[in-house]
Coordinates of C-alpha atoms in Angstrom, one line a residue:
M19 CA 0.0 0.0 0.0
K20 CA 1.4 3.4 -1.0
G21 CA 2.5 5.6 1.9
F22 CA 1.2 9.1 2.5
S23 CA 4.4 10.7 1.3
E24 CA 3.9 9.2 -2.2
M25 CA 0.3 10.3 -2.6
G26 CA 0.9 13.8 -3.9
D27 CA -1.3 16.8 -2.9
K28 CA -4.7 15.4 -4.0
Q29 CA -7.4 16.7 -1.7
S30 CA -11.1 16.2 -1.2
P31 CA -13.3 19.2 -0.5
K32 CA -13.4 20.4 3.1
T33 CA -16.9 20.7 4.4
G34 CA -18.6 20.6 7.7
S35 CA -17.3 20.6 11.3
D36 CA -14.9 17.8 10.7
R37 CA -12.8 20.1 8.6
E38 CA -11.9 22.6 11.3
S39 CA -8.3 23.3 12.1
G40 CA -6.3 20.8 14.1
P41 CA -4.1 17.7 13.6
N42 CA -5.1 14.8 11.5
Q43 CA -7.6 12.5 13.1
A44 CA -6.8 8.8 12.8
I45 CA -9.8 6.7 13.7
Q46 CA -8.7 3.2 14.5
T47 CA -10.7 0.0 14.1
G48 CA -11.1 -0.6 17.9
Q49 CA -13.3 2.5 18.2
G50 CA -16.1 0.7 16.2
V51 CA -16.8 0.3 12.5
Q52 CA -19.9 2.5 12.6
E53 CA -18.0 5.3 14.3
M54 CA -15.4 5.2 11.6
A55 CA -18.0 4.9 8.9
K56 CA -19.7 8.1 10.1
K57 CA -16.5 10.0 9.3
I58 CA -16.5 8.9 5.6
E59 CA -17.4 11.6 3.1
I60 CA -17.8 11.7 -0.7
G61 CA -14.5 12.1 -2.5
M62 CA -12.3 10.2 0.0
V63 CA -9.6 8.0 -1.5
V64 CA -10.2 4.3 -1.0
E65 CA -7.3 1.8 -0.7
A66 CA -7.0 -1.9 0.1
D67 CA -4.8 -3.1 2.9
E68 CA -3.4 -6.0 0.7
G69 CA -5.1 -6.0 -2.7
D70 CA -4.3 -3.5 -5.5
L71 CA -7.1 -1.1 -6.3
G72 CA -4.8 0.9 -8.4
Q73 CA -3.1 2.8 -5.6
E74 CA -0.1 3.5 -7.8
D75 CA -2.1 4.6 -10.8
I76 CA -2.8 8.2 -11.8
S77 CA -6.5 7.8 -11.1
E78 CA -7.5 6.7 -7.6
A79 CA -10.5 4.9 -6.2
K80 CA -12.8 7.4 -4.5
V81 CA -16.0 7.2 -2.5
T82 CA -18.9 8.3 -4.7
D83 CA -21.9 7.3 -2.5
I84 CA -22.8 6.1 1.0
V85 CA -25.7 3.8 1.5
H86 CA -27.5 3.7 4.9
D87 CA -29.9 1.1 6.3
Q88 CA -33.3 1.9 7.8
A89 CA -31.8 2.7 11.2
G90 CA -29.5 5.3 9.7
N91 CA -26.3 3.3 10.0
V92 CA -23.8 3.1 7.2
E93 CA -24.3 -0.2 5.3
I94 CA -22.3 0.2 2.1
I95 CA -19.8 2.7 0.7
V96 CA -19.6 2.9 -3.1
A97 CA -16.2 3.5 -4.7
E98 CA -15.4 4.3 -8.3
K99 CA -12.1 3.8 -10.1
G100 CA -11.0 4.8 -13.5
T101 CA -11.5 7.6 -16.0
I102 CA -12.0 5.7 -19.3
F103 CA -12.3 2.2 -17.9
R104 CA -14.7 2.8 -15.0
K105 CA -15.2 0.3 -12.3
Q106 CA -17.7 0.6 -9.4
L107 CA -17.3 -1.3 -6.1
D108 CA -19.9 -1.8 -3.3
I109 CA -17.9 -2.2 -0.1
P110 CA -19.7 -3.5 3.0
V111 CA -19.1 -1.4 6.1
E112 CA -17.6 -4.4 7.9
R113 CA -14.5 -4.2 5.6
I114 CA -13.5 -0.7 6.8
Q115 CA -10.3 -0.9 8.7
S116 CA -9.4 2.7 9.2
V117 CA -10.4 6.3 8.2
V118 CA -7.9 9.1 8.0
Q119 CA -9.2 12.7 7.6
E120 CA -7.5 15.8 6.6
T121 CA -8.3 18.6 9.0
G122 CA -8.3 22.4 8.7
G123 CA -5.3 24.5 7.5
N124 CA -2.7 22.3 9.2
K125 CA -3.0 19.5 6.8
P126 CA 0.4 18.0 6.1
S127 CA 1.4 17.9 2.5
G128 CA 0.6 14.5 0.8
S129 CA -1.9 13.3 3.5
P130 CA -5.4 13.1 1.8
S131 CA -8.6 11.9 3.4
K132 CA -8.4 8.1 3.0
V133 CA -10.5 5.0 3.7
T134 CA -8.6 1.7 4.1
I135 CA -10.6 -1.5 3.6
S136 CA -9.8 -5.1 4.1
A137 CA -9.3 -6.9 0.7
S138 CA -6.8 -9.6 -0.2
E139 CA -4.9 -9.9 -3.4
E140 CA -7.0 -13.0 -4.3
E141 CA -10.3 -11.1 -3.8
V142 CA -9.2 -8.2 -5.9
D143 CA -7.9 -10.5 -8.6
A144 CA -11.3 -12.2 -8.7
L145 CA -13.0 -8.9 -9.6
T146 CA -14.1 -8.5 -13.2
A147 CA -12.7 -6.0 -15.7
V148 CA -16.1 -4.2 -16.1
E149 CA -19.5 -3.6 -14.5
R150 CA -20.4 -2.8 -10.9
E151 CA -19.5 -5.4 -8.4
A152 CA -19.7 -6.0 -4.6
F153 CA -17.3 -7.3 -2.1
P154 CA -18.9 -10.0 0.1
P155 CA -19.4 -9.0 3.8
E156 CA -16.4 -9.9 5.9
D157 CA -16.4 -11.9 9.2
L158 CA -14.8 -9.7 11.8
T159 CA -13.0 -12.7 13.2
R160 CA -11.0 -12.9 10.0
R161 CA -9.4 -9.5 10.8
K162 CA -8.2 -11.0 14.1
Y163 CA -7.2 -14.5 13.1
G164 CA -6.6 -14.2 9.4
D165 CA -8.2 -16.2 6.5
D166 CA -7.9 -19.5 8.2
L167 CA -7.3 -20.5 11.9
L168 CA -5.3 -23.4 10.4
D169 CA -2.9 -20.9 8.9
V170 CA -2.3 -19.4 12.3
T171 CA -1.9 -22.8 14.0
G172 CA 0.5 -23.9 11.2
K173 CA 2.8 -21.0 11.8
A174 CA 2.6 -21.2 15.6
L175 CA 3.3 -25.0 15.6
P176 CA 4.9 -25.6 12.2
T177 CA 4.8 -29.1 10.7
D178 CA 7.1 -30.1 7.8
V179 CA 4.5 -28.6 5.5
G180 CA 4.4 -25.4 7.5
L181 CA 8.2 -25.2 7.6
R182 CA 8.4 -25.4 3.8
R183 CA 5.7 -22.8 3.6
L184 CA 7.5 -20.4 5.9
E185 CA 10.7 -21.0 3.9
D186 CA 8.8 -20.0 0.7
E187 CA 7.4 -16.9 2.4
S188 CA 10.9 -15.8 3.5
G189 CA 12.4 -16.2 0.0
L190 CA 14.2 -13.0 -1.3
D191 CA 12.6 -13.2 -4.7
G192 CA 11.2 -9.7 -4.9
D193 CA 7.6 -10.8 -4.6
T194 CA 5.2 -8.7 -2.5
S195 CA 4.3 -9.8 1.0
A196 CA 0.8 -10.4 -0.2
Q197 CA 2.0 -12.9 -2.7
R198 CA 4.2 -14.7 -0.1
T199 CA 1.7 -14.9 2.8
G200 CA -1.5 -16.2 1.2
N201 CA -3.6 -18.7 3.2
L202 CA -3.4 -22.5 2.9
H203 CA -6.6 -22.8 0.8
G204 CA -5.8 -24.7 -2.4
T205 CA -2.1 -25.4 -1.4
L206 CA -2.4 -27.8 1.6
E207 CA -3.4 -30.7 -0.5
T208 CA -0.5 -30.0 -2.9
E209 CA 1.9 -29.9 0.0
N210 CA 0.6 -33.2 1.4
A211 CA 0.9 -34.8 -2.0
R212 CA 4.5 -33.8 -2.1
E213 CA 5.1 -35.3 1.3
R214 CA 3.5 -38.6 0.2
E215 CA 5.7 -38.6 -2.9
G216 CA 8.8 -38.3 -0.7
S217 CA 9.8 -35.0 -2.2
T218 CA 13.1 -33.7 -0.7
D219 CA 12.9 -30.3 -2.2
A220 CA 12.6 -27.9 0.7
A221 CA 11.4 -25.2 -1.7
G222 CA 8.3 -27.2 -2.5
G223 CA 9.5 -28.5 -5.8
D224 CA 7.2 -30.8 -7.8
D225 CA 8.3 -32.4 -11.1
K226 CA 4.6 -32.9 -12.0
T227 CA 3.7 -29.2 -12.1
E228 CA 0.8 -28.5 -14.4
V229 CA 1.8 -27.4 -17.9
F230 CA 0.2 -24.0 -17.7
Q231 CA 2.0 -23.3 -14.4
V232 CA 5.4 -24.0 -16.2
L233 CA 4.7 -22.6 -19.7
G234 CA 4.0 -18.9 -19.9
P235 CA 5.8 -15.8 -21.1
G236 CA 8.9 -17.8 -22.3
L237 CA 6.9 -20.0 -24.7
L238 CA 4.8 -17.1 -25.9
S239 CA 7.9 -15.1 -26.5
G240 CA 9.4 -17.8 -28.6
M241 CA 6.3 -18.3 -30.6
A242 CA 5.6 -14.5 -31.0
G243 CA 9.1 -14.2 -32.5
N244 CA 7.8 -16.0 -35.6
D245 CA 5.6 -13.0 -36.6
A246 CA 4.7 -12.3 -40.2
S247 CA 7.9 -10.3 -40.9
A248 CA 10.0 -13.2 -39.4
V249 CA 8.2 -15.8 -41.5
A250 CA 8.9 -13.6 -44.6
S251 CA 12.6 -13.5 -43.6
Y252 CA 12.8 -17.3 -43.2
S253 CA 10.9 -17.9 -46.4
L254 CA 13.2 -15.5 -48.4
D255 CA 16.3 -17.1 -46.9
G256 CA 15.2 -20.6 -47.9
A257 CA 14.2 -19.4 -51.4
Q258 CA 17.5 -17.6 -52.0
N259 CA 20.1 -19.7 -50.1
G260 CA 18.5 -23.1 -49.9
Y261 CA 19.7 -25.1 -46.9
G262 CA 22.8 -23.0 -46.5
H263 CA 21.8 -21.1 -43.4
L264 CA 20.2 -23.9 -41.4
W265 CA 23.3 -24.0 -39.2
L266 CA 22.5 -20.4 -38.1
M267 CA 19.3 -21.6 -36.6
L268 CA 21.2 -24.2 -34.6
L269 CA 23.7 -21.5 -33.5
S270 CA 21.1 -19.0 -32.6
T271 CA 19.2 -21.3 -30.3
P272 CA 21.5 -21.2 -27.3
L273 CA 22.2 -17.5 -27.9
L274 CA 18.4 -16.7 -27.8
Q275 CA 18.1 -19.0 -24.7
A276 CA 20.8 -17.0 -22.9
V277 CA 19.3 -13.6 -23.8
Q278 CA 15.8 -14.6 -22.7
F279 CA 16.9 -16.3 -19.5
A280 CA 18.9 -13.2 -18.6
C281 CA 15.8 -11.1 -19.1
A282 CA 13.7 -13.5 -17.0
K283 CA 16.2 -13.2 -14.1
I284 CA 16.2 -9.4 -14.3
G285 CA 12.4 -9.3 -14.2
R286 CA 12.2 -11.8 -11.3
I287 CA 14.8 -10.2 -9.1
Q288 CA 14.1 -6.5 -9.9
Q289 CA 10.3 -6.8 -10.1
K290 CA 10.4 -4.0 -12.7
G291 CA 10.0 -3.8 -16.4
L292 CA 13.0 -3.2 -18.7
A293 CA 12.0 0.4 -19.4
E294 CA 11.7 1.1 -15.7
I295 CA 15.2 -0.3 -15.2
L296 CA 16.7 1.8 -18.0
R297 CA 15.1 4.9 -16.6
D298 CA 16.3 4.2 -13.0
H299 CA 19.9 3.3 -13.9
Y300 CA 20.6 5.4 -17.0
G301 CA 18.0 8.2 -16.9
R302 CA 15.4 9.3 -19.4
K303 CA 18.1 10.2 -21.9
V304 CA 18.5 6.4 -22.5
A305 CA 15.0 5.2 -21.7
V306 CA 13.1 7.6 -24.0
P307 CA 15.1 6.8 -27.2
A308 CA 14.9 3.1 -26.4
A309 CA 11.1 3.3 -25.9
M310 CA 10.7 5.4 -29.1
L311 CA 12.6 2.9 -31.2
L312 CA 10.5 0.1 -29.8
I313 CA 7.3 1.9 -30.4
V314 CA 8.1 2.8 -34.1
A315 CA 9.3 -0.8 -34.8
N316 CA 6.3 -2.4 -33.1
I317 CA 3.7 -0.2 -34.9
A318 CA 5.3 -1.2 -38.2
L319 CA 5.3 -4.9 -37.2
I320 CA 1.6 -4.7 -36.0
A321 CA 0.5 -3.2 -39.3
A322 CA 2.5 -5.9 -41.2
D323 CA 1.0 -8.6 -39.1
L324 CA -2.6 -7.3 -39.5
V325 CA -2.1 -7.3 -43.3
A326 CA -0.5 -10.7 -43.2
I327 CA -3.4 -12.2 -41.2
S328 CA -6.0 -10.6 -43.5
T329 CA -4.3 -11.7 -46.7
G330 CA -3.8 -15.2 -45.3
I331 CA -7.6 -15.4 -44.7
E332 CA -8.2 -14.1 -48.2
L333 CA -6.0 -16.8 -49.6
I334 CA -8.1 -19.4 -47.8
T335 CA -11.6 -17.9 -48.2
G336 CA -11.3 -15.9 -51.4
L337 CA -12.8 -12.9 -49.7
W338 CA -11.2 -9.4 -49.9
W339 CA -8.5 -9.1 -47.2
A340 CA -9.6 -5.5 -46.1
W341 CA -12.8 -6.9 -44.6
F342 CA -10.9 -8.7 -41.9
T343 CA -8.4 -6.1 -40.8
V344 CA -10.6 -4.0 -38.4
P345 CA -12.4 -7.0 -36.7
I346 CA -9.1 -8.8 -36.1
A347 CA -7.5 -5.7 -34.7
L348 CA -10.5 -5.0 -32.3
T349 CA -10.6 -8.7 -31.2
L350 CA -6.9 -8.8 -30.4
W351 CA -7.1 -5.4 -28.6
Y352 CA -10.0 -6.7 -26.5
L353 CA -8.2 -9.9 -25.5
T354 CA -5.0 -8.0 -24.6
V355 CA -6.8 -5.3 -22.5
Y356 CA -9.7 -7.1 -20.9
Q357 CA -8.5 -10.7 -20.4
S358 CA -6.3 -11.7 -17.5
F359 CA -2.7 -12.8 -18.2
D360 CA -3.6 -16.4 -17.4
A361 CA -6.4 -16.4 -19.9
I362 CA -4.2 -14.8 -22.6
K363 CA -1.6 -17.3 -21.9
K364 CA -3.9 -20.3 -22.4
I365 CA -5.6 -18.8 -25.5
F366 CA -2.4 -18.1 -27.3
L367 CA -0.7 -21.3 -26.2
A368 CA -3.6 -23.2 -27.8
M369 CA -3.4 -21.0 -30.9
S370 CA 0.3 -21.7 -31.3
M371 CA -0.6 -25.3 -32.3
V372 CA -1.2 -23.9 -35.8
F373 CA 2.6 -23.7 -36.3
V374 CA 2.5 -27.4 -36.8
A375 CA 1.3 -26.5 -40.3
Y376 CA 4.9 -25.5 -41.2
I377 CA 6.3 -28.8 -40.1
I378 CA 3.7 -30.7 -42.2
T379 CA 4.4 -28.4 -45.2
A380 CA 8.2 -29.2 -44.9
F381 CA 7.5 -33.0 -45.1
F382 CA 5.1 -32.5 -48.0
S383 CA 7.9 -30.6 -49.8
K384 CA 10.0 -33.9 -49.8
P385 CA 13.4 -32.3 -49.1
D386 CA 16.8 -34.0 -49.4
W387 CA 17.2 -34.9 -45.7
G388 CA 20.8 -35.8 -46.1
A389 CA 21.6 -32.3 -47.4
V390 CA 19.4 -30.9 -44.6
L391 CA 21.3 -32.6 -41.8
T392 CA 24.7 -31.7 -43.4
S393 CA 23.8 -28.0 -43.7
T394 CA 22.5 -28.1 -40.1
F395 CA 25.7 -29.2 -38.5
V396 CA 28.3 -28.1 -41.0
P397 CA 28.5 -24.3 -41.4
H398 CA 28.5 -23.0 -44.9
V399 CA 29.9 -19.4 -45.3
D400 CA 29.1 -17.4 -48.4
F401 CA 30.4 -13.8 -48.5
G402 CA 28.0 -12.7 -51.3
F403 CA 25.8 -9.7 -50.5
A404 CA 22.5 -11.7 -50.9
S405 CA 23.8 -14.4 -48.5
I406 CA 25.0 -11.9 -45.8
S407 CA 21.9 -9.7 -46.0
T408 CA 19.5 -12.7 -45.6
A409 CA 21.7 -14.1 -42.7
V410 CA 21.5 -10.8 -40.9
A411 CA 17.7 -10.6 -41.5
L412 CA 17.4 -14.2 -40.2
L413 CA 19.3 -13.5 -37.0
G414 CA 17.5 -10.2 -36.5
A415 CA 14.1 -12.0 -36.9
T416 CA 15.2 -14.6 -34.3
I417 CA 16.3 -12.2 -31.5
S418 CA 13.8 -9.4 -31.5
P419 CA 13.8 -6.3 -29.1
Y420 CA 10.1 -6.6 -28.4
T421 CA 10.5 -10.1 -27.0
I422 CA 13.2 -8.8 -24.6
F423 CA 10.8 -6.2 -23.2
W424 CA 8.0 -8.8 -23.0
Q425 CA 10.2 -11.4 -21.3
V426 CA 11.3 -9.1 -18.5
Q427 CA 7.7 -8.0 -17.7
G428 CA 6.2 -11.4 -18.3
E429 CA 8.5 -13.1 -15.7
K430 CA 7.8 -10.3 -13.3
E431 CA 4.0 -11.0 -13.5
E432 CA 4.2 -14.8 -13.8
K433 CA 3.2 -16.4 -10.5
R434 CA 5.6 -19.3 -9.9
S435 CA 5.6 -21.4 -6.7
G436 CA 8.6 -22.2 -4.6
S437 CA 11.9 -20.7 -3.8
T438 CA 13.8 -18.3 -6.0
K439 CA 16.0 -21.2 -7.3
R440 CA 12.9 -23.2 -8.3
K441 CA 11.4 -20.2 -10.0
F442 CA 14.5 -19.7 -12.1
R443 CA 14.4 -23.4 -13.0
L444 CA 10.8 -23.2 -14.1
A445 CA 11.6 -20.0 -16.1
A446 CA 14.5 -21.8 -17.8
I447 CA 12.1 -24.7 -18.8
D448 CA 9.5 -22.2 -20.0
I449 CA 12.1 -20.2 -22.1
A450 CA 13.7 -23.4 -23.5
A451 CA 10.3 -24.6 -24.7
G452 CA 9.7 -21.3 -26.4
V453 CA 13.2 -21.0 -27.9
V454 CA 13.4 -24.6 -29.2
S455 CA 9.8 -24.7 -30.6
G456 CA 10.1 -21.2 -32.1
N457 CA 13.4 -22.0 -33.8
L458 CA 12.2 -25.4 -34.9
I459 CA 9.3 -23.7 -36.7
A460 CA 11.7 -21.3 -38.4
Y461 CA 13.9 -24.2 -39.3
F462 CA 11.1 -26.0 -41.1
I463 CA 10.0 -22.9 -42.9
I464 CA 13.5 -22.6 -44.4
V465 CA 13.4 -26.4 -45.2
S466 CA 10.1 -26.2 -47.0
T467 CA 10.9 -23.1 -49.1
A468 CA 14.4 -24.4 -49.9
A469 CA 13.1 -27.8 -51.0
T470 CA 10.7 -26.1 -53.4
L471 CA 11.3 -22.5 -54.3
F472 CA 15.2 -22.7 -54.2
T473 CA 15.4 -25.8 -56.3
K474 CA 12.9 -24.3 -58.9
H475 CA 14.6 -20.9 -58.9
Q476 CA 11.5 -19.1 -58.0
E477 CA 11.7 -15.6 -56.5
I478 CA 9.5 -14.3 -53.7
H479 CA 9.2 -11.1 -51.7
T480 CA 6.7 -11.9 -48.9
A481 CA 5.6 -14.9 -46.9
L482 CA 2.3 -14.8 -48.9
D483 CA 4.3 -15.1 -52.1
A484 CA 5.8 -18.3 -50.7
A485 CA 2.4 -19.7 -49.8
R486 CA 1.1 -19.1 -53.4
A487 CA 4.3 -20.4 -55.0
L488 CA 4.0 -23.7 -53.1
E489 CA 0.6 -24.6 -54.7
P490 CA 1.9 -25.7 -58.2
L491 CA 4.9 -27.4 -56.6
V492 CA 3.4 -29.3 -53.7
G493 CA -0.4 -28.9 -54.2
P494 CA -3.1 -26.6 -52.8
F495 CA -3.0 -28.3 -49.4
A496 CA 0.5 -27.0 -48.8
K497 CA -0.6 -23.5 -49.7
Y498 CA -3.4 -23.5 -47.2
L499 CA -1.2 -24.9 -44.5
F500 CA 1.4 -22.2 -45.1
A501 CA -1.3 -19.5 -45.0
L502 CA -2.8 -21.0 -41.8
G503 CA 0.6 -20.8 -40.1
L504 CA 1.0 -17.2 -41.3
I505 CA -2.4 -16.3 -39.7
G506 CA -1.4 -18.0 -36.4
A507 CA 1.9 -16.2 -36.4
G508 CA 0.2 -12.8 -36.6
L509 CA -2.5 -13.6 -34.1
I510 CA 0.1 -14.5 -31.5
A511 CA 2.6 -11.8 -32.2
I512 CA 0.2 -8.8 -32.2
P513 CA -0.7 -9.0 -28.5
V514 CA 3.0 -9.4 -27.5
L515 CA 3.8 -6.4 -29.7
L516 CA 1.0 -4.3 -28.2
A517 CA 2.0 -5.3 -24.6
S518 CA 5.7 -4.7 -25.1
A519 CA 5.1 -1.2 -26.6
S520 CA 2.9 -0.3 -23.6
Y521 CA 5.5 -1.6 -21.2
G522 CA 8.1 0.7 -22.9
V523 CA 5.8 3.8 -22.7
A524 CA 4.6 3.1 -19.1
G525 CA 8.0 2.2 -17.7
T526 CA 9.6 5.3 -19.2
I527 CA 7.0 7.7 -17.9
G528 CA 6.6 5.9 -14.6
W529 CA 3.1 4.5 -15.0
P530 CA 2.0 1.1 -13.7
S531 CA 1.6 -1.6 -16.3
G532 CA 0.9 -5.3 -16.6
L533 CA -1.5 -7.8 -18.3
S534 CA -2.1 -9.4 -14.9
K535 CA -4.1 -6.3 -13.8
K536 CA -7.5 -5.1 -14.9
P537 CA -7.7 -2.0 -17.1
W538 CA -9.2 0.1 -14.3
Q539 CA -6.3 -0.9 -12.0
N540 CA -3.6 0.5 -14.3
E541 CA -5.5 2.7 -16.7
A542 CA -2.6 5.0 -17.2
S543 CA -0.7 2.3 -19.0
I544 CA -3.4 1.6 -21.5

């Protein structure tokens, strides 16, 4: 929760006898909830003790209405957050923990009238992105004993499970205390299962972690690297140089793994985005140009991907590509802004399966597998201009700036269980899955175009040209598969491009950002 000194000079209007000169009045919980509630006025700032109501955002949650029961007691306070993405919350009076009022002319700078409510990270995360919503009434015993009496007992008399939990909570991994001190709901069974399996990992390791808990920003980063411009670069390379640059894909794999893992470690330890780190360590003179270059490049790539998706659909359906551009753009924008990070992750991990189309296309192309393997493990160096230029384009398409910004922020937001060492291990697995699968897709794109277009001496300029050129050589099925892969590449890349651009802008300016938050929680970054 943000301290008073960070809140600025935002004030609510001073009205009534409670605004007379004098020191600030801090009304504590022990004086009674109703007594505190009577001091609440329209315009007071509302913050949560644990959950994030957007305290670090430009716009703050404020009281807009106070609902009384028939006896005249305060029953509900209504808070509103957001300027464009508005969210209304009905907060039961039982959740009020404290009220701080500004008073008279002696108000200290940066101490606004404020209502603090009881709300955990989990409760805030469960709120929807839109519409009016109500917090459930809170049992006052929770305030004294926590979410679960078992949680208190486990910490007072720790068992082996409790010891592992306490060790996780004390890990110096940069997570917030709210993330480290959740209750035992949903985790006790997992811990007991680990005990039954004889796990000796004190950090709570589990080799049978669910796939969606392991795979996340790393896999999406690897898949998003194969955007429409990258597919065009790989297709052009295969058409011009045959199998000659396959060894570069093998060489770039550990290089990309090292870059992405370094980014993941930075995000996990610093708990900041790359733009924030550049601003903090090198100042705006470095952060602003870096963000501008990222934005310009991402806008160009987003436009190219939208055209590629639309023309790919045109190739399959025969309908004019312009009809699809705006609906696709709006759909992807909606998913990026309104869906949670976990939902986005699952949607686009499922969509990444379309990349199998490139592997199938490569086998339909019937390449010389002996020559393919030789070119993969034996470097072939050609100092011709065409060879060097396509090699540079190939490596540039493999290691992209926007995936670096994405990886740092993605690892910061990814909720991984266990100690810092375990989180790094899971991140390494996640990144390895993305790097290997992404480069493998690029590898087969080169193989398919080399086996067909290079041997037939056909020239192409775009990935769509490659798809069309495959039809007379391999058949219409290959053309449709190649176009389907192109569509999937754009659909996965655009949200990553949008998000990484917003990370660059928000981090440079100092606004909050993150796909794990609702739009009303960090409206300034949208």
